[in-house]
Short mmCIF file of N, CA and C in Angstrom, two decimals:
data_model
loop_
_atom_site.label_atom_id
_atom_site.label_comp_id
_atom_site.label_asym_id
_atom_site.label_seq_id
_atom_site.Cartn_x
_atom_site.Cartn_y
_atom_site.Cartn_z
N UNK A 118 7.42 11.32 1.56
CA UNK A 118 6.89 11.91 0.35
C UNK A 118 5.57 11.22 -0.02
N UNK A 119 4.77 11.88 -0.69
CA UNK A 119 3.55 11.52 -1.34
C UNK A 119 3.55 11.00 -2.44
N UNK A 120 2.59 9.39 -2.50
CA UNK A 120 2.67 9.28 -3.87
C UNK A 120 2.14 10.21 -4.86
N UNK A 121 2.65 10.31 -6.44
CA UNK A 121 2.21 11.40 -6.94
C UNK A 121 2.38 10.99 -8.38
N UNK A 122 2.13 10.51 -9.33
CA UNK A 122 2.36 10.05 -10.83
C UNK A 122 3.23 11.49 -10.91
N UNK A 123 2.63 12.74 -10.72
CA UNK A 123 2.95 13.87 -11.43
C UNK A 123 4.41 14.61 -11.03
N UNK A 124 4.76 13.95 -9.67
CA UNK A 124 6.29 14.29 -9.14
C UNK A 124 7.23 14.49 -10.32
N UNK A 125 7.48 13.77 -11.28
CA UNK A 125 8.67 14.05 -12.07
C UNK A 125 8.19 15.04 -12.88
N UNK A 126 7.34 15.52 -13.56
CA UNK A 126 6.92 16.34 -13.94
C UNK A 126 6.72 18.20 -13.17
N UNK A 127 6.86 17.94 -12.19
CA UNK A 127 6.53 19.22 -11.01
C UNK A 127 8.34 19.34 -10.75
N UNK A 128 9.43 18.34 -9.95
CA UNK A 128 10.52 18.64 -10.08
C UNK A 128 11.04 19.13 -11.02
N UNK A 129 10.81 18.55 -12.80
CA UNK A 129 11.61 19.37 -13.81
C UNK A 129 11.19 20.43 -14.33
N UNK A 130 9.92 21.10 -13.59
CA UNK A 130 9.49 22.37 -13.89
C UNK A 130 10.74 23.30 -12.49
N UNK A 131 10.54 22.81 -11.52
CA UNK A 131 11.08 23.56 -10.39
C UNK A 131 12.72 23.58 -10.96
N UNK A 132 13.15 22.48 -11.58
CA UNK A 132 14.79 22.54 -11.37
C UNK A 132 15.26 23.14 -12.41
N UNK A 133 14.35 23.49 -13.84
CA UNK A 133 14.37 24.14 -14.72
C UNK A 133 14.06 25.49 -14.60
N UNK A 134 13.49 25.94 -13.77
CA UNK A 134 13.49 27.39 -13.32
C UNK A 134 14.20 27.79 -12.41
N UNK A 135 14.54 26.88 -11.28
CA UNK A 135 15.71 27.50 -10.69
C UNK A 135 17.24 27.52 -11.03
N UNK A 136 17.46 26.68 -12.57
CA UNK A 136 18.53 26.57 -13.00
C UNK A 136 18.09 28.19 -14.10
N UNK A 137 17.56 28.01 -14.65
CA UNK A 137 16.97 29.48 -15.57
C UNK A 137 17.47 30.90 -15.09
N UNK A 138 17.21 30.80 -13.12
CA UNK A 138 17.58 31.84 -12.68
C UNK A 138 18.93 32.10 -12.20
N UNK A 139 19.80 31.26 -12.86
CA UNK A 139 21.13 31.62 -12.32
C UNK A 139 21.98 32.18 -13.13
N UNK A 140 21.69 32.44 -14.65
CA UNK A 140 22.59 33.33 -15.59
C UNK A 140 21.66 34.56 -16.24
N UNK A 141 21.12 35.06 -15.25
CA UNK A 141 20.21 36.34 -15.45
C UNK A 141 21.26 37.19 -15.54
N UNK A 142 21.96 37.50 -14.43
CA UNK A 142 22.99 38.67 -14.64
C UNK A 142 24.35 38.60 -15.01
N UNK A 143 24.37 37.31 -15.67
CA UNK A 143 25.72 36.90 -15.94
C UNK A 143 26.41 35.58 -15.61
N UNK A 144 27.43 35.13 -16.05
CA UNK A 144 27.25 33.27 -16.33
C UNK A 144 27.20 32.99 -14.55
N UNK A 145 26.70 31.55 -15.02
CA UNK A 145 26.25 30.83 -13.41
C UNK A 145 26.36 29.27 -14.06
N UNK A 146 25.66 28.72 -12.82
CA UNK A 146 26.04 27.40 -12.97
C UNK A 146 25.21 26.77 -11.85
N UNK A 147 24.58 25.91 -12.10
CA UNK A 147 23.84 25.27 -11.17
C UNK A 147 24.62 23.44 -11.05
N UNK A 148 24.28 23.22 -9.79
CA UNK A 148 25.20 21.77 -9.46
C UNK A 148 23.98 20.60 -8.80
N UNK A 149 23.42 19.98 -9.52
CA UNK A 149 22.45 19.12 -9.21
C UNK A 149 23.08 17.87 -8.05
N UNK A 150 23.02 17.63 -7.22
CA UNK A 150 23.26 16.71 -6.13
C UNK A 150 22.21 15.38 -5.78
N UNK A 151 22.72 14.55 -6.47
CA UNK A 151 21.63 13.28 -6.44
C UNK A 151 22.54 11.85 -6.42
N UNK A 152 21.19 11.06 -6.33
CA UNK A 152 22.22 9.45 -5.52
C UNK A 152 21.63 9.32 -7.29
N UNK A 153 20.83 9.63 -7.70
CA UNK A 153 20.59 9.06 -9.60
C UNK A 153 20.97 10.46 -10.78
N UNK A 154 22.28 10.28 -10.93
CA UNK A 154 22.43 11.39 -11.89
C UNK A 154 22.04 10.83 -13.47
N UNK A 155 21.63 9.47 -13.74
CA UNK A 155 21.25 9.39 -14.88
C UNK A 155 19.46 9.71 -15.11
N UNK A 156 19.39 9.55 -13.81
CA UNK A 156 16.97 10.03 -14.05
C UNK A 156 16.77 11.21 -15.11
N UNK A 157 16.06 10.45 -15.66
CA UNK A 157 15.52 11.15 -16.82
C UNK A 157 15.05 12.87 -16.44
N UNK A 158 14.85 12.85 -15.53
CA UNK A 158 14.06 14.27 -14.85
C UNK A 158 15.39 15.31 -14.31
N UNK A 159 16.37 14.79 -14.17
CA UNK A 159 17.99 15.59 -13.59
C UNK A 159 18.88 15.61 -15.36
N UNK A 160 19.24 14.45 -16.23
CA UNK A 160 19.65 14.45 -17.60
C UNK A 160 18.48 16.04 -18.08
N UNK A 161 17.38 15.96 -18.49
CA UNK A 161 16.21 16.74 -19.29
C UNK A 161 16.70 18.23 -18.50
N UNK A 162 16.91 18.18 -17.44
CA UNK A 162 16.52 19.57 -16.41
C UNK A 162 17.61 20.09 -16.71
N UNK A 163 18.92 19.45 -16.91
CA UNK A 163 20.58 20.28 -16.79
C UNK A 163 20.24 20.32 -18.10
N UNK A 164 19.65 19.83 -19.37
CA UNK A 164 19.42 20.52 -20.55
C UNK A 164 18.85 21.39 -20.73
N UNK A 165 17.85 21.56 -19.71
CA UNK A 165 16.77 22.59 -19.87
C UNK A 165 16.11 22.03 -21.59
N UNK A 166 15.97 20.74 -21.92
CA UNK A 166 15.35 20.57 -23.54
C UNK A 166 14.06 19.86 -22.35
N UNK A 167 12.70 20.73 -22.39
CA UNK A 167 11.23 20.49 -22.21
C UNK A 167 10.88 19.13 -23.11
N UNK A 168 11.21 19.47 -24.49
CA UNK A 168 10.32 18.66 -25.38
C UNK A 168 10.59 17.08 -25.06
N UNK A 169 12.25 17.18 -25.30
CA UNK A 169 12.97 15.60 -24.75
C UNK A 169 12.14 14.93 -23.09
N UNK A 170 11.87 16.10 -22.43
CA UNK A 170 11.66 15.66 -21.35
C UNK A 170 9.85 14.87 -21.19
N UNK A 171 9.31 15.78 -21.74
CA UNK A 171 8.20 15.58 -22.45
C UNK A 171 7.52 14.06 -22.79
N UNK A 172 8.79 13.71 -23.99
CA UNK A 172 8.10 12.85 -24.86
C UNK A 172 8.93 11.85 -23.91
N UNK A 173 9.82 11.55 -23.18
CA UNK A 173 10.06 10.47 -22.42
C UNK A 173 9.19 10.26 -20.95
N UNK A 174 8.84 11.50 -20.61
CA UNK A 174 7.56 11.21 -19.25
C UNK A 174 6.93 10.68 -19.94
N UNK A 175 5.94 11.18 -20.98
CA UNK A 175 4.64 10.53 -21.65
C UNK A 175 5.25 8.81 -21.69
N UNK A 176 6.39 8.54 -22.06
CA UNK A 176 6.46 6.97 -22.59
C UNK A 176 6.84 6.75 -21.46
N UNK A 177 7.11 7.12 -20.33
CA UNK A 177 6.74 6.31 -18.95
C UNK A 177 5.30 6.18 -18.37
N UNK A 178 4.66 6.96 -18.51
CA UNK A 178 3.17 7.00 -18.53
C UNK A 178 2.53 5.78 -19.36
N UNK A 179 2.42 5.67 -20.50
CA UNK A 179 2.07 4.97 -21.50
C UNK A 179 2.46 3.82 -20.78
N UNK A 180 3.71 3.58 -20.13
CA UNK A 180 3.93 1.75 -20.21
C UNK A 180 3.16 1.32 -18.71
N UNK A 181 3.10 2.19 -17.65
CA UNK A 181 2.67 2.08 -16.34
C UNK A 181 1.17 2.29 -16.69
N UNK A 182 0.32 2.85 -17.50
CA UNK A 182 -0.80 2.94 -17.31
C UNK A 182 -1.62 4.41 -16.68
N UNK A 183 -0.63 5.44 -16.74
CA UNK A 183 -0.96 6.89 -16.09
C UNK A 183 -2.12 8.07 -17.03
N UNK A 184 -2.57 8.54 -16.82
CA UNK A 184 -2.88 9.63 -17.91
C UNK A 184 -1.68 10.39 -18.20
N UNK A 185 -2.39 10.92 -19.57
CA UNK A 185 -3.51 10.71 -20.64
C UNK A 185 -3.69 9.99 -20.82
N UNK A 186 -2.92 8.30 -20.42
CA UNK A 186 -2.85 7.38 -21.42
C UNK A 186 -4.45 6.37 -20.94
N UNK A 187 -4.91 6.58 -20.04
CA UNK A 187 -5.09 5.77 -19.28
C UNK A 187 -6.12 7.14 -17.90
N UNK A 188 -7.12 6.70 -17.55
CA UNK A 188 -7.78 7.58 -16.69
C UNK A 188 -7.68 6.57 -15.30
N UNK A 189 -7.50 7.98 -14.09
CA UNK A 189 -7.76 7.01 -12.93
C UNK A 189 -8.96 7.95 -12.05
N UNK A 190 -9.39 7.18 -11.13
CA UNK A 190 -10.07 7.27 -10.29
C UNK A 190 -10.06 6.89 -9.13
N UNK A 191 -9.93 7.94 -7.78
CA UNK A 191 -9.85 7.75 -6.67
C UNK A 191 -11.23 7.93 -5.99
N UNK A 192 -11.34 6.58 -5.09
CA UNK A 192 -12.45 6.76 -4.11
C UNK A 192 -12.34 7.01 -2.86
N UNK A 193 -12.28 7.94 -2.24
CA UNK A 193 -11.42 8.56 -0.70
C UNK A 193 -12.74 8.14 0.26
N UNK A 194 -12.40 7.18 1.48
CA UNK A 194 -13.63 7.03 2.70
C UNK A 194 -13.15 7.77 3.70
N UNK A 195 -14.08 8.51 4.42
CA UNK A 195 -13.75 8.83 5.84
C UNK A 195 -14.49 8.87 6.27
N UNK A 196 -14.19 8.72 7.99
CA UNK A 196 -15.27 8.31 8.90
C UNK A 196 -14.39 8.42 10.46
N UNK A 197 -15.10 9.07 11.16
CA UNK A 197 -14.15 8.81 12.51
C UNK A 197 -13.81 7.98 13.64
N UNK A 198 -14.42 6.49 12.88
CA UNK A 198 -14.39 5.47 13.31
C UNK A 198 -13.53 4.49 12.61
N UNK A 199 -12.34 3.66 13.03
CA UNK A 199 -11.60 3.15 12.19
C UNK A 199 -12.03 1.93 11.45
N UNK A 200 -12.62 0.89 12.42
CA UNK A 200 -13.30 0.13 11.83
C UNK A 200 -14.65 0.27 10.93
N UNK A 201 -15.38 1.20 11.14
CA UNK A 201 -16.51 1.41 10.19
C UNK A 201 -15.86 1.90 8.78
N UNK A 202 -14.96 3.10 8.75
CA UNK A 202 -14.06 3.05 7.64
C UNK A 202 -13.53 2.07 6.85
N UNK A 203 -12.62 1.27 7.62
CA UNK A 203 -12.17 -0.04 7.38
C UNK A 203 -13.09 -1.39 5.89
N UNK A 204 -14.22 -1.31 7.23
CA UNK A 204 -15.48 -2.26 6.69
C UNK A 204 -16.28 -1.81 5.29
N UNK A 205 -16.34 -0.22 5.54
CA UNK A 205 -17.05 0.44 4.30
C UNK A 205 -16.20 0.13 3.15
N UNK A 206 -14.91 0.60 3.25
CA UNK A 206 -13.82 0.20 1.83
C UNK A 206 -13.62 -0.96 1.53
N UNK A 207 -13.56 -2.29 2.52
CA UNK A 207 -13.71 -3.46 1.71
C UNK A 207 -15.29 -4.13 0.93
N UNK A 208 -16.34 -3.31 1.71
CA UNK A 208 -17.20 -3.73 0.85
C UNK A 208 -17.47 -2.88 -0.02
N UNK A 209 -16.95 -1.69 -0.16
CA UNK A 209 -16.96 -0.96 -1.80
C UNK A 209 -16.71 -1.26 -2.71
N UNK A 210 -15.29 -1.67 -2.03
CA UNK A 210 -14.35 -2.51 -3.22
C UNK A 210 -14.92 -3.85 -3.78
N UNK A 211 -15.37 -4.46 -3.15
CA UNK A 211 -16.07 -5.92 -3.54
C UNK A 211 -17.01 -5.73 -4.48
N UNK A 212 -17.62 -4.26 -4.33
CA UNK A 212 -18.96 -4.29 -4.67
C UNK A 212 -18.65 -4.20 -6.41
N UNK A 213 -17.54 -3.17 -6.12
CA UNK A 213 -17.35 -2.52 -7.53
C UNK A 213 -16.24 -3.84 -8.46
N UNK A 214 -15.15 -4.51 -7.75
CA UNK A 214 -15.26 -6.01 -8.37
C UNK A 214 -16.32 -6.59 -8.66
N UNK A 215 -17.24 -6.76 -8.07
CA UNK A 215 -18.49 -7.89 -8.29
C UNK A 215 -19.64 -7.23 -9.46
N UNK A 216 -19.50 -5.91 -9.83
CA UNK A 216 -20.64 -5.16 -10.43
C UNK A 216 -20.04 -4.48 -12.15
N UNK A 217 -18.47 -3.81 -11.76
CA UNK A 217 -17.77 -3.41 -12.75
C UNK A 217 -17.63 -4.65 -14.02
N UNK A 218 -18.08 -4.87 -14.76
CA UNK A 218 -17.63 -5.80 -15.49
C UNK A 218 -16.55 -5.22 -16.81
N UNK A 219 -16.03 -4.76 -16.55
CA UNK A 219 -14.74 -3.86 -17.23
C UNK A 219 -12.99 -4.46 -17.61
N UNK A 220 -12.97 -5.25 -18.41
CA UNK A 220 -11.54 -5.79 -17.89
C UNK A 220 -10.41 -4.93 -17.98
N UNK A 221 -10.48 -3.78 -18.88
CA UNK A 221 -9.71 -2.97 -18.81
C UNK A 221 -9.91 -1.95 -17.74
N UNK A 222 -9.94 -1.98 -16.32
CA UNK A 222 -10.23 -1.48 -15.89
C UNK A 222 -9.80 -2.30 -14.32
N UNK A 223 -8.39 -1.75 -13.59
CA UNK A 223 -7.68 -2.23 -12.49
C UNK A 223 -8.36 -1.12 -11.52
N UNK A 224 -8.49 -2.36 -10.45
CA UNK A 224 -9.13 -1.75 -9.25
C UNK A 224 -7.66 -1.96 -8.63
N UNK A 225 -7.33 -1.13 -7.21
CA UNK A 225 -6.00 -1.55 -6.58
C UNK A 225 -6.52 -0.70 -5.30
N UNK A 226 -6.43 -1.38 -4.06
CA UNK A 226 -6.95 -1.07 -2.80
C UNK A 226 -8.10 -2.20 -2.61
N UNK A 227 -8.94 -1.96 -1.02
CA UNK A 227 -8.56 -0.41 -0.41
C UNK A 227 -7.38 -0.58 0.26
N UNK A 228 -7.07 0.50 1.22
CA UNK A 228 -5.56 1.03 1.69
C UNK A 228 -6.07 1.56 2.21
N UNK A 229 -5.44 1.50 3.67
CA UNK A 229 -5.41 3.42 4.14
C UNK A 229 -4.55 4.41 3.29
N UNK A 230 -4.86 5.38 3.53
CA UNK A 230 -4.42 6.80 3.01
C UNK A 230 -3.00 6.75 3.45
N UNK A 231 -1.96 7.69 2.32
CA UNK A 231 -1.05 7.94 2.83
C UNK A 231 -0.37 8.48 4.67
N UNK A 232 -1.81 9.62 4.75
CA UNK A 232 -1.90 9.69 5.82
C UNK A 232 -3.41 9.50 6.41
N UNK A 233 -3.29 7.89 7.44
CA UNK A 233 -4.59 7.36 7.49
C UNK A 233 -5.36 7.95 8.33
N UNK A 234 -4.84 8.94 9.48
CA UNK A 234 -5.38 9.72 10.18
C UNK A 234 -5.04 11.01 10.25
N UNK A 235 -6.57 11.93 10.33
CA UNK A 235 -5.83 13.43 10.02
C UNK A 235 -6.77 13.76 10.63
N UNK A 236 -7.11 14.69 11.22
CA UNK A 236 -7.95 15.46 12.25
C UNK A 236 -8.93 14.75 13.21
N UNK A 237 -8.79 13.33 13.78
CA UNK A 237 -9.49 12.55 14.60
C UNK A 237 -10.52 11.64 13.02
N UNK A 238 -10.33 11.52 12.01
CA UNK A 238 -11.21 11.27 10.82
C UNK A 238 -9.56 9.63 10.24
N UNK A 239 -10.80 8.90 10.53
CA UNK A 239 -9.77 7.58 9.31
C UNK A 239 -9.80 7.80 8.21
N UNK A 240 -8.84 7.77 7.27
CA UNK A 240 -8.82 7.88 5.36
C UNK A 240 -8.65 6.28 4.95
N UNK A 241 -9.34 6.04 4.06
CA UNK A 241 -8.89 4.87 3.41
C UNK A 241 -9.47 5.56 1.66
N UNK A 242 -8.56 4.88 0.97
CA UNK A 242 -8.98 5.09 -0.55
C UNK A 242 -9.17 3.59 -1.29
N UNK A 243 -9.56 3.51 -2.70
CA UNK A 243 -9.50 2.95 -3.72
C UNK A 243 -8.88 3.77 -4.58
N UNK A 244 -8.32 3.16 -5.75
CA UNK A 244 -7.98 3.54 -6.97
C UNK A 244 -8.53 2.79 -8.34
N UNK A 245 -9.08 3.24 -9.02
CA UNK A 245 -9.40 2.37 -10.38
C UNK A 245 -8.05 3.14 -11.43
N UNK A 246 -7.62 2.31 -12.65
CA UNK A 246 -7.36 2.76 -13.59
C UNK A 246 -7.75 1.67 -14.73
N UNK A 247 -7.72 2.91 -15.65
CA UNK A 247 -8.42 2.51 -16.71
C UNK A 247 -9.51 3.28 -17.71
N UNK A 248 -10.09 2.61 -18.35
CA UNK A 248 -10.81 3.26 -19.29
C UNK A 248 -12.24 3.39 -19.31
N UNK A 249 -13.02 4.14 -18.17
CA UNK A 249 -14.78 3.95 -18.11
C UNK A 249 -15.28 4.63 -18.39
N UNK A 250 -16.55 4.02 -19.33
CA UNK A 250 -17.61 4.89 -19.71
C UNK A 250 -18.31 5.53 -18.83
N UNK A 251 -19.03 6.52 -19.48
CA UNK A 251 -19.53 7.73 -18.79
C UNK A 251 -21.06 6.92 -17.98
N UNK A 252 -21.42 5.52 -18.10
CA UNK A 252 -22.30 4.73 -17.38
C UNK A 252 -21.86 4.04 -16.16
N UNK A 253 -20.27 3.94 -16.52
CA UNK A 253 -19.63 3.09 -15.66
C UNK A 253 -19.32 4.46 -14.52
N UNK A 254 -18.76 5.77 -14.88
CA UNK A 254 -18.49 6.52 -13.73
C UNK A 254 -20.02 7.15 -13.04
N UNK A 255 -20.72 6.87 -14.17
CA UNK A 255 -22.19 7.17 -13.04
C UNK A 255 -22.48 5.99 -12.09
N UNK A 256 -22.18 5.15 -12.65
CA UNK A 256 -22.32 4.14 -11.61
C UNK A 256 -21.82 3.79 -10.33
N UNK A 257 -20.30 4.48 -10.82
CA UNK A 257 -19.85 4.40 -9.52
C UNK A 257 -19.70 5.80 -8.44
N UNK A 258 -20.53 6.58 -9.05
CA UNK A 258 -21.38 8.00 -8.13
C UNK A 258 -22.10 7.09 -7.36
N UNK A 259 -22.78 6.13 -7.71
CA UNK A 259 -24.37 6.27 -7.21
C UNK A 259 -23.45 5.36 -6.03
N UNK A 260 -23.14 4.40 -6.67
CA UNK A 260 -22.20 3.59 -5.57
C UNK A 260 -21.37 3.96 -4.42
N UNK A 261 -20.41 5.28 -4.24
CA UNK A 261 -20.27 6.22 -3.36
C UNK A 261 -21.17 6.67 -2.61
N UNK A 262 -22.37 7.53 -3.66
CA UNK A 262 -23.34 7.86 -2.61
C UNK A 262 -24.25 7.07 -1.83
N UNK A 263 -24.62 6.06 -2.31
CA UNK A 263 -25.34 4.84 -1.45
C UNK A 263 -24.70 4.34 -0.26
N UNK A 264 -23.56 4.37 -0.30
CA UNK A 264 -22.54 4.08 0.56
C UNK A 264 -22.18 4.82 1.84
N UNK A 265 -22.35 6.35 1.22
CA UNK A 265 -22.58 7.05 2.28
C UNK A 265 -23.63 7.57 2.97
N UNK A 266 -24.11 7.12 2.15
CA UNK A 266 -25.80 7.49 3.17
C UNK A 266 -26.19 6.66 3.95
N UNK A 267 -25.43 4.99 3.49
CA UNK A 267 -25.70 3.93 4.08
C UNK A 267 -25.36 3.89 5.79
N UNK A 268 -24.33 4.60 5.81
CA UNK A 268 -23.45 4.65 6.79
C UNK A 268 -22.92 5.91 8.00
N UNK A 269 -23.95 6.19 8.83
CA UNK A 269 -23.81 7.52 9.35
C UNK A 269 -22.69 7.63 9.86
N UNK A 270 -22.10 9.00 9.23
CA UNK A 270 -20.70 9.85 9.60
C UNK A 270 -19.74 9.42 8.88
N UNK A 271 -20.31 8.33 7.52
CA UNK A 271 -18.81 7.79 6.66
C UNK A 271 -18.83 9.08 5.77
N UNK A 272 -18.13 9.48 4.89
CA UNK A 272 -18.14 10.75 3.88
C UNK A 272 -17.37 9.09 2.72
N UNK A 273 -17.97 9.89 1.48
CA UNK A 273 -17.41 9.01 0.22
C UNK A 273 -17.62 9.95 -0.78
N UNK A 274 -16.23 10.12 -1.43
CA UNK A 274 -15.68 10.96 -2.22
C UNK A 274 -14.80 10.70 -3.10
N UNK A 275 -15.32 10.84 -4.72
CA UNK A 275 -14.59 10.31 -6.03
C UNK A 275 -14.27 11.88 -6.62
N UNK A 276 -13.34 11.44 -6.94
CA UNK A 276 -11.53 12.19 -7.88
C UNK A 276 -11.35 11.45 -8.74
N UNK A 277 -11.73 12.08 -9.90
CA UNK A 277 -11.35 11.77 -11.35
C UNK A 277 -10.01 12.32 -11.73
N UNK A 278 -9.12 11.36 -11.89
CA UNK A 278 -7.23 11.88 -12.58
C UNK A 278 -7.36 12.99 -11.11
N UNK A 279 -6.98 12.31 -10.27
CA UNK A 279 -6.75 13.10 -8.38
C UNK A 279 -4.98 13.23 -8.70
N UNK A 280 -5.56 14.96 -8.45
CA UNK A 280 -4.23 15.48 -8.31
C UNK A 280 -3.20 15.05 -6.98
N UNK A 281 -3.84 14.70 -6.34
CA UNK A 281 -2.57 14.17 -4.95
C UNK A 281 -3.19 12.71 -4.58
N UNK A 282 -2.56 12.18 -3.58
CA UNK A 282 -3.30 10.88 -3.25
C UNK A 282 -3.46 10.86 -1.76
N UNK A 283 -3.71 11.81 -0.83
CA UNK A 283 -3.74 12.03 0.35
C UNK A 283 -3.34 10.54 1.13
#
């Protein structure tokens, strides 16, 4: 599976509609099968109560640091060379430690990608979270793009609140 902040949120939409569709034409019953029958996302879903479910994602969000509460930013490298990939993301990362002066503001990587190879191309990412001004995310445009221009055949690519984490 993929990491995903938004997973519990996407399951109790799915298990809430496929529980929805089972007393359309008359009573039903849906049977949830899990090693955690107390997760907040299986309790909320056999209620079908949204709001409950709601205001307890948000206060898992809130304590981990996720949006809304909290903005992130992904910096995705690729390149079809592993080591030039490699080399580019640790000195991104350094750069943007050594330049970001932000304390609210967690850098975590680089990493390879969930999946670090995908069509003959290496993935490696960064992640920031946190709270940056609109100087600080220009800054770290220019910093991507310098980066990739620096470096023939690297690609560097920022995702603001990135819906997946490839």
């Amino acid at each position: 599976s993929l990491p995903d902040f938004r997973a519990h949120e996407r399951s109790f939409q799915l298990l809430t509609q496929v529980a929805g569709r089972t007393g359309r034409d008359g009573a039903g019953s849906v049977i949830f099968q899990t090693w955690q029958p107390d997760h907040h996302v299986l309790r909320h879903a056999a209620a079908q109560d949204a709001l409950a479910f709601a205001t307890e994602e948000l206060a898992v969000r809130a304590e981990v640091g996720y949006p809304p509460y909290r903005r992130m930013l992904r910096l995705a490298l690729v390149s079809r060379r592993l080591g030039e990939v490699s080399a580019a993301a640790a000195t991104l990362a350094d750069l943007i430690r050594a330049g970001l002066r932000n304390p609210a503001v967690e850098v975590l990587g680089p990493a390879p990608a969930v999946f670090p190879r995908l069509h003959d191309r290496y993935r490696y990412q960064l992640l920031l979270k946190g709270g940056l001004s609109t100087a600080e995310k220009a800054w770290l445009a220019d910093c991507a793009r310098r980066m990739g221009a620096r470096t023939r055949g690297l690609d560097v690519m920022l995702d603001v609140d990135p819906v997946g984490m490839w």
